[in-house]
Tab-separated table of C-alpha atoms in Angstrom:
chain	number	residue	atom	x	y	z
C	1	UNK	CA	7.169	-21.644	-1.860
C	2	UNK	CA	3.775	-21.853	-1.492
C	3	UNK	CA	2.260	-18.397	-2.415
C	4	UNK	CA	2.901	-15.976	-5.082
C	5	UNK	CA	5.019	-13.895	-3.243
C	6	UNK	CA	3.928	-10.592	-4.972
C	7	UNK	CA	4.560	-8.051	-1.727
C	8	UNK	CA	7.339	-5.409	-0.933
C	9	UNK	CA	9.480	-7.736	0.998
C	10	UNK	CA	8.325	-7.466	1.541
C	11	UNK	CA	5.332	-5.445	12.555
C	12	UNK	CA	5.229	-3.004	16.971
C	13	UNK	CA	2.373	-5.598	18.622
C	14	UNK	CA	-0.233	-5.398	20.768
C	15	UNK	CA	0.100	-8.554	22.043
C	16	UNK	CA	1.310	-9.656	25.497
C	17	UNK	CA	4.626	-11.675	25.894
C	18	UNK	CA	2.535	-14.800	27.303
C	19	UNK	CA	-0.218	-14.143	24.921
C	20	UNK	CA	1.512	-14.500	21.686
C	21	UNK	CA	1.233	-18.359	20.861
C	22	UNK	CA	-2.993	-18.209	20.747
C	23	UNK	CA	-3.581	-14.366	20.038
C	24	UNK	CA	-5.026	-14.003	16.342
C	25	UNK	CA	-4.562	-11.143	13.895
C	26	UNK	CA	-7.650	-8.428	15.136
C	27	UNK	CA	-10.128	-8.528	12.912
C	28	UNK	CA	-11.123	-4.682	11.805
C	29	UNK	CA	-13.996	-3.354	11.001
C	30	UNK	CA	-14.531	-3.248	6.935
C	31	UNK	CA	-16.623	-2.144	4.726
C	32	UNK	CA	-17.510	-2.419	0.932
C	33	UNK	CA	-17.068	0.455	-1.413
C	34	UNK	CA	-16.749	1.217	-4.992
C	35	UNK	CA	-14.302	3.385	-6.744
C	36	UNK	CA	-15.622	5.013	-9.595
C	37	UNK	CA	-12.749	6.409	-11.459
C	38	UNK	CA	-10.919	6.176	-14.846
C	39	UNK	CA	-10.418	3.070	-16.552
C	40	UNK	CA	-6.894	0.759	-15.195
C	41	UNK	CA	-6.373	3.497	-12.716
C	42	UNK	CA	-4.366	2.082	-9.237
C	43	UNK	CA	-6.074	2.854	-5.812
C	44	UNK	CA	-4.492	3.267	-2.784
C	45	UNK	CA	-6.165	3.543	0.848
C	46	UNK	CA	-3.878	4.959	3.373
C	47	UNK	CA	-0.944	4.815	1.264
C	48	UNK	CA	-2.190	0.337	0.724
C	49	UNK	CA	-2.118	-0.553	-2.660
C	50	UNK	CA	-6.049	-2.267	-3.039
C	51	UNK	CA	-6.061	-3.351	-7.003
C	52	UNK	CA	-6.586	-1.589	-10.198
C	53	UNK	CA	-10.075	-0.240	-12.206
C	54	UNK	CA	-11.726	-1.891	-14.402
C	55	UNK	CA	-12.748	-1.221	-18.298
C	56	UNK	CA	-15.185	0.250	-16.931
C	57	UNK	CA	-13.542	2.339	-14.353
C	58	UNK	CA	-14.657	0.650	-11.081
C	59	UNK	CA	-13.247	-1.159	-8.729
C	60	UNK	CA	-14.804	-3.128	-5.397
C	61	UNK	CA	-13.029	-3.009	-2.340
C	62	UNK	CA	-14.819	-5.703	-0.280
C	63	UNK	CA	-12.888	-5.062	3.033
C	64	UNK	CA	-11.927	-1.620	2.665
C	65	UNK	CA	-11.291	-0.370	6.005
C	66	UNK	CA	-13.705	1.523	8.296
C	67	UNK	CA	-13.621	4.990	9.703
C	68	UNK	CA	-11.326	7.845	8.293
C	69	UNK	CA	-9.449	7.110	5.734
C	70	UNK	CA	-7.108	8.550	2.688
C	71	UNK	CA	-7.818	7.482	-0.705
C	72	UNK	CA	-5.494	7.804	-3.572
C	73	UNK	CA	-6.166	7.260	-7.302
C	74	UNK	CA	-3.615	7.416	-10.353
C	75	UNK	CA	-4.329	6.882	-13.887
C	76	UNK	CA	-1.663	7.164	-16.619
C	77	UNK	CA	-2.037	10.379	-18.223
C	78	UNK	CA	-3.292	11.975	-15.077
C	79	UNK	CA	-2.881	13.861	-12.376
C	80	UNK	CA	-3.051	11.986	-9.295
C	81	UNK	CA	-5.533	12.561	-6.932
C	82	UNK	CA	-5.981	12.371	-3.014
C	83	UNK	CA	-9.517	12.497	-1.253
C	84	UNK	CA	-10.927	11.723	2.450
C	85	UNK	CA	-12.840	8.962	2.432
C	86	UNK	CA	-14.792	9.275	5.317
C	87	UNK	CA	-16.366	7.481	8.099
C	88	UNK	CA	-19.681	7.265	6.464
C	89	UNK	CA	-18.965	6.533	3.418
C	90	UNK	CA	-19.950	3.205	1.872
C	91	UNK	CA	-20.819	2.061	-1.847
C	92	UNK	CA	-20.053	4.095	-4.854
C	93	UNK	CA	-17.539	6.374	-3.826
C	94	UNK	CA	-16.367	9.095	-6.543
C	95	UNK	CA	-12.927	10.461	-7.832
C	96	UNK	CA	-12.325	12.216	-10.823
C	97	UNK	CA	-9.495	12.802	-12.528
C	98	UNK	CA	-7.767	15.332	-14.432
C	99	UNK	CA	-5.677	15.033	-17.714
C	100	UNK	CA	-2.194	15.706	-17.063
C	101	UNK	CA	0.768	17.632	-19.219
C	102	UNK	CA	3.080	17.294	-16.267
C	103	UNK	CA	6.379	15.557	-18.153
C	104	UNK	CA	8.337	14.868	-15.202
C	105	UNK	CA	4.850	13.358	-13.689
C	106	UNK	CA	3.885	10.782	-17.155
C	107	UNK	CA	7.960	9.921	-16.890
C	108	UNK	CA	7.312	8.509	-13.401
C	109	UNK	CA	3.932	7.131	-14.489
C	110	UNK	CA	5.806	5.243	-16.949
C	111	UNK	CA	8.597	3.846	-14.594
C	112	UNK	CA	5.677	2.521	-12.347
C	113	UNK	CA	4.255	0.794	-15.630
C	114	UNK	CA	7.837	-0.453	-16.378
C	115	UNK	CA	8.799	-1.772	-13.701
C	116	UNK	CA	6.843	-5.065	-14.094
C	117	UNK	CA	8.091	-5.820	-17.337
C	118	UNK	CA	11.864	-3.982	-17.756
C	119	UNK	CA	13.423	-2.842	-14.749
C	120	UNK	CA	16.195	-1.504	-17.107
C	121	UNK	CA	13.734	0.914	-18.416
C	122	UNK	CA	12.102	1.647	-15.118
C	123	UNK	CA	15.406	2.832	-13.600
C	124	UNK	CA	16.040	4.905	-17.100
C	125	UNK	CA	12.238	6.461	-16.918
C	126	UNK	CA	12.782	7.378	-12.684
C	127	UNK	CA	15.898	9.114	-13.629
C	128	UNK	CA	14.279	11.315	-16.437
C	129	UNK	CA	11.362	12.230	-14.076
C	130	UNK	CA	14.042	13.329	-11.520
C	131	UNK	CA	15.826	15.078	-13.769
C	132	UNK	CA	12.853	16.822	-14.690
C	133	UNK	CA	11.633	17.545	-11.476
C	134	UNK	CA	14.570	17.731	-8.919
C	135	UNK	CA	12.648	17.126	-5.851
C	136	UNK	CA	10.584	14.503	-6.799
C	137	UNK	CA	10.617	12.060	-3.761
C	138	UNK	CA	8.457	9.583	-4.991
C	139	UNK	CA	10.063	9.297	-8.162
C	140	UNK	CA	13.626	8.713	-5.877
C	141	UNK	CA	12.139	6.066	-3.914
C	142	UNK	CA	10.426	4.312	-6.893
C	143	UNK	CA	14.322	4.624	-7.975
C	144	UNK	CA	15.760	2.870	-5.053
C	145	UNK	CA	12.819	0.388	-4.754
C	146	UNK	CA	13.856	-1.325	-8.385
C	147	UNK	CA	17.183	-0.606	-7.960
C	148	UNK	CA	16.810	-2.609	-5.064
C	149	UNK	CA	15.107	-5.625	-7.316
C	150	UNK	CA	18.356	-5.118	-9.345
C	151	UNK	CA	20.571	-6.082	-6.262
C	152	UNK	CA	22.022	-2.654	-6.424
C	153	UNK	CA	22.061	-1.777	-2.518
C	154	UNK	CA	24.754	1.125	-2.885
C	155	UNK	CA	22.846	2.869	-5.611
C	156	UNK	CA	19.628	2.100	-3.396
C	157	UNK	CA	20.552	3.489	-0.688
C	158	UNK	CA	21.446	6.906	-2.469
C	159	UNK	CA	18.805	7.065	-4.013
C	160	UNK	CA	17.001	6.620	-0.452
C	161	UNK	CA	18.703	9.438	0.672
C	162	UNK	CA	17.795	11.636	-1.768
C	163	UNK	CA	14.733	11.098	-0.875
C	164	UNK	CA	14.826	11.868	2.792
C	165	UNK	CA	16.480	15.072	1.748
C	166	UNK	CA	13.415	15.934	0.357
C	167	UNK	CA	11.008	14.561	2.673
C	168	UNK	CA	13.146	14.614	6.257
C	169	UNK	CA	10.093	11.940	7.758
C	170	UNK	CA	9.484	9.417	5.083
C	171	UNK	CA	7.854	6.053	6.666
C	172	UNK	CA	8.384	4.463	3.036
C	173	UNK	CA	11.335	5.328	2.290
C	174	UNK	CA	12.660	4.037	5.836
C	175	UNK	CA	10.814	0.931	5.157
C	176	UNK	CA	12.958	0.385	2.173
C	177	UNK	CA	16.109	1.497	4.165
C	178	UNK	CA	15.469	-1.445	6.348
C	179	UNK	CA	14.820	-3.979	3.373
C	180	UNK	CA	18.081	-2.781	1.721
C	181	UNK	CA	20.159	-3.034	5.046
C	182	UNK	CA	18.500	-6.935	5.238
C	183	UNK	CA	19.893	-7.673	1.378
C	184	UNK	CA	23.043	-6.791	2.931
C	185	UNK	CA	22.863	-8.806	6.123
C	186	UNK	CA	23.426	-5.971	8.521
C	187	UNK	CA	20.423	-7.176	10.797
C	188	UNK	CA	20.620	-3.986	13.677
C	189	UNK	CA	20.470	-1.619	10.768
C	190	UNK	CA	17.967	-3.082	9.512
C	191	UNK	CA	16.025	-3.633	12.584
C	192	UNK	CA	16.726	0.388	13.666
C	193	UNK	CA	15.340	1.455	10.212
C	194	UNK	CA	12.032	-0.834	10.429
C	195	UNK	CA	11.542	0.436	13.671
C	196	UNK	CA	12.141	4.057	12.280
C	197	UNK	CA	9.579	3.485	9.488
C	198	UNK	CA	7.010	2.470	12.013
C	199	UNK	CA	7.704	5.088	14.676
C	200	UNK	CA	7.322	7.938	11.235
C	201	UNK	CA	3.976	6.267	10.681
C	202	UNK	CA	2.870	6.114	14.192
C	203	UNK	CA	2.639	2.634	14.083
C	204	UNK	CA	0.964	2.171	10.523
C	205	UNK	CA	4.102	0.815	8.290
C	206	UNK	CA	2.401	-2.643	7.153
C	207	UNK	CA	6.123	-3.058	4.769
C	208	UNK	CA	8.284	-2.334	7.890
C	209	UNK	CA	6.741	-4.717	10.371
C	210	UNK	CA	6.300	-6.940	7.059
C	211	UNK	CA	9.950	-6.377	7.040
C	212	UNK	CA	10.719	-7.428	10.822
C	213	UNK	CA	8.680	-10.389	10.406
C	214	UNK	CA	10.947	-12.054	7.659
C	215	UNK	CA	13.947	-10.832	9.497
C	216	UNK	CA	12.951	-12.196	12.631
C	217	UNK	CA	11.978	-15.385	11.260
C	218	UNK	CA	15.579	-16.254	9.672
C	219	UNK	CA	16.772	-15.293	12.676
C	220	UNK	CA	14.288	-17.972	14.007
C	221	UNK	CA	15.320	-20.428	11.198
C	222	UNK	CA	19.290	-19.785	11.817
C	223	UNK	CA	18.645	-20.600	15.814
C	224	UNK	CA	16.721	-23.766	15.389
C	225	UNK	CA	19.687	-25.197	12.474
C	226	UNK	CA	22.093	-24.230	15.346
C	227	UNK	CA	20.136	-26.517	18.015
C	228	UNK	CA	19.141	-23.025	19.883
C	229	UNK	CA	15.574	-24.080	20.757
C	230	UNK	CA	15.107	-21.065	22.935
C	231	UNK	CA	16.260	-18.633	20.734
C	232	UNK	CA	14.086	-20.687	17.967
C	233	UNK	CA	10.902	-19.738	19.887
C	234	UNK	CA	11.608	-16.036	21.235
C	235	UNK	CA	12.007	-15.219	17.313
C	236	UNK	CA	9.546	-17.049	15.957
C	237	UNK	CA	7.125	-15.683	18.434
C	238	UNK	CA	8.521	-12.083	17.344
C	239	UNK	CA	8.062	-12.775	13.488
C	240	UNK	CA	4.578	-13.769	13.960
C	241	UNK	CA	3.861	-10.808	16.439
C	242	UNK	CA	4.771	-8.893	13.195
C	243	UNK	CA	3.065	-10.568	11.276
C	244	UNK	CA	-0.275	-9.946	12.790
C	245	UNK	CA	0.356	-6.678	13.026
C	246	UNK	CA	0.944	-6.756	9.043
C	247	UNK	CA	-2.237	-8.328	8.261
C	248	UNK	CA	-4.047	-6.300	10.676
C	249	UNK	CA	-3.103	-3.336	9.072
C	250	UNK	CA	-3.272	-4.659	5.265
C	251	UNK	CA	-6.987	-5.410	6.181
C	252	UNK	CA	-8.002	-7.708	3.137
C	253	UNK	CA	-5.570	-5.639	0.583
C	254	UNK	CA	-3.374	-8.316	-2.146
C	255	UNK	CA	-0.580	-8.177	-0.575
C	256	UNK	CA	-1.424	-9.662	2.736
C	257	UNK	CA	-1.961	-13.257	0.720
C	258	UNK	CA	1.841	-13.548	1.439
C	259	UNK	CA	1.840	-12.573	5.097
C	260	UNK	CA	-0.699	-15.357	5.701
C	261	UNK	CA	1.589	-17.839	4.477
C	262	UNK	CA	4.636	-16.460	6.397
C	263	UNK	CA	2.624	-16.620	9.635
C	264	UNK	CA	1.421	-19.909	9.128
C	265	UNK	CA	4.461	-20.768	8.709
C	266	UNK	CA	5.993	-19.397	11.643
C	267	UNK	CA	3.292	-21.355	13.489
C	268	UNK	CA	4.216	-24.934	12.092
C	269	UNK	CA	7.688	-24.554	12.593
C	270	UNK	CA	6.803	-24.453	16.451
C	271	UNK	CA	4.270	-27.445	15.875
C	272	UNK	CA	1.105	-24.936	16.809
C	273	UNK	CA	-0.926	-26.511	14.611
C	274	UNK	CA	-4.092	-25.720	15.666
C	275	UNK	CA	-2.737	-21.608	15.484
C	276	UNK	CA	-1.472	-22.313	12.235
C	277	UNK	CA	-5.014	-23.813	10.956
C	278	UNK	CA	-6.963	-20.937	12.204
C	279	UNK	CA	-4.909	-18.280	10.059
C	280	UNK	CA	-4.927	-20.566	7.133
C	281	UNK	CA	-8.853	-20.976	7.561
C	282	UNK	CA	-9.096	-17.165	8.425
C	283	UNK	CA	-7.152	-16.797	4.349
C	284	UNK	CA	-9.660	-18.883	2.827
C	285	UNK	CA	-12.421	-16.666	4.293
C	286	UNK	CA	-10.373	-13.310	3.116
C	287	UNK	CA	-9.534	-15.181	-0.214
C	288	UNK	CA	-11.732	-17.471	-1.358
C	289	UNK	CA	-10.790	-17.263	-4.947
C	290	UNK	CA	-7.196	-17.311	-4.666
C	291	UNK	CA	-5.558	-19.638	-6.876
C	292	UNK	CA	-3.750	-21.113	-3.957
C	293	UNK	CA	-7.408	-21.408	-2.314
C	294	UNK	CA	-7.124	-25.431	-3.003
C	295	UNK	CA	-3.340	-25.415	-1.723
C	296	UNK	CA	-4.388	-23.863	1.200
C	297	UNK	CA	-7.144	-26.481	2.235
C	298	UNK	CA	-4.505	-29.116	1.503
C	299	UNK	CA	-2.245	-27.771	4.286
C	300	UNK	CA	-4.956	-27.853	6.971
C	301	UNK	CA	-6.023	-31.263	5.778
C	302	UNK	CA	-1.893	-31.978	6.228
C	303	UNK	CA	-2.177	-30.669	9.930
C	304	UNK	CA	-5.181	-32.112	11.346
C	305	UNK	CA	-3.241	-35.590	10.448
C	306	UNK	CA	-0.431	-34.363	12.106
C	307	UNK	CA	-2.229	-33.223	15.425
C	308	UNK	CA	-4.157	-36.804	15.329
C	309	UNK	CA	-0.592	-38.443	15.047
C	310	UNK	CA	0.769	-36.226	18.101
């Protein structure tokens, strides 16, 4: 594999039937802001995952997203906090925290931590925070999500459920429904529950149409091993219409390093290699210090030789 592949695997598009072999992802406005904050604290914007402070308690957001927007912050020890970030803003924005005592809330602060490093533990700490704290649906979907890692699907999914008890219209948590009906191989559950996710978040589910996109794309892979050329193309051209959507909607965050490669290659699989240059040129503008940064420019060096060949 080419990238890292660090994301929740982890899109409903805009695009036009005829239009999907040459339409790129839209490019969003951005902006550049600074989150002043504790020291190693995680920031979120609309519920996207955008890196961690530094020693110092800051951390640059290049191409965080324009207009309205929700910011989150959590620091270990804590108590998380949730702030508009608004149209306007730009540059140093703000957010203090305050010391938490809250057990059942450093128990789930701790699973997060774990879950890296022991997933044993994580599943251990989740439990203690929801024993804690009953109706605690993060700490029930942070449950099902390693659980999940674990290949545990049955205990997953319970856990899942749990969760929706608590919070009846959970995008996430139908997000991970999806990804735990795809470990099993039941594709139109998993399908329904992407779709679910997406329609919850009225339309902004980056994991869920992340989600579609790999499905779609075995789907893609299966067809084209079978001799199905048709087939091939109508689900390679829905995997990338996901796709774009994804990265669209990640707007510069870590995670959409992976979607890049999936898209590109969803494009050389159909031989577009001039669509599948553009998005790997468009990741070397995004990411210009990625470590696969040198990878990448191999690839397009790889294509143009292949185009010239055609």
């Amino acid at each position: 594999m080419r990238f890292k592949f660090y994301i929740f695997v982890l899109v409903v598009s805009a695009f036009g039937w005829s239009d999907f072999a040459r339409a790129q992802p839209a490019k969003p406005a951005t902006r550049s802001i600074t989150v002043v904050t504790e020291p190693n604290a995680i920031v979120w914007i609309d519920d996207i995952r955008r890196g961690a402070t530094d020693a110092s308690g800051k951390l640059i957001i290049k191409t965080a997203p324009a207009g309205v927007r929700k910011l989150r912050v959590r620091a270990d020890g804590f108590k998380e906090a949730a702030q508009t970030l608004t149209a306007a803003q730009k540059g140093e924005v703000k957010v203090a925290l305050v010391k938490t005592t809250d057990e059942a809330e450093i128990a789930f602060q701790q699973a997060e931590t774990a879950v890296s490093a022991d997933r044993e533990k994580a599943i251990e700490l989740y439990r203690q925070a929801i024993k804690l704290r009953p109706r605690f649906a993060e700490a029930q979907l942070g449950l099902a999500r390693v659980l999940l890692d674990n290949n545990d699907t049955v205990e997953s999914l319970k856990a899942v459920r749990e969760a929706r008890k608590i919070k009846p219209v959970y995008p996430e948590a139908s997000a991970v429904e999806g990804r735990i009906y795809r470990a099993e191989g039941d594709e139109e559950k998993a399908i329904a529950a992407f779709k679910k996710a997406i329609r919850e978040a009225k339309g902004f589910q980056p994991e869920a149409h992340t989600g579609l996109g790999l499905l779609y794309k075995e789907r893609a892979e299966g067809f084209g091993s079978e001799g199905d050329l048709e087939q091939e193309k109508i689900n390679y051209d829905l995997a990338a219409a996901e796709f774009k959507t994804a990265l669209t909607q990640l707007s510069g965050a870590p995670d959409a390093e992976v979607i890049y490669q999936m898209l590109g290659i969803s494009y050389e699989k159909q031989q577009k290699y001039t669509e599948a240059i553009r998005i790997y040129e468009e990741f070397l503008r995004v990411f210009p210090d990625s470590s696969e940064a040198s990878a990448v420019r191999s690839f397009i060096v790889q294509l143009q030789k292949q185009m010239k060949e055609q």
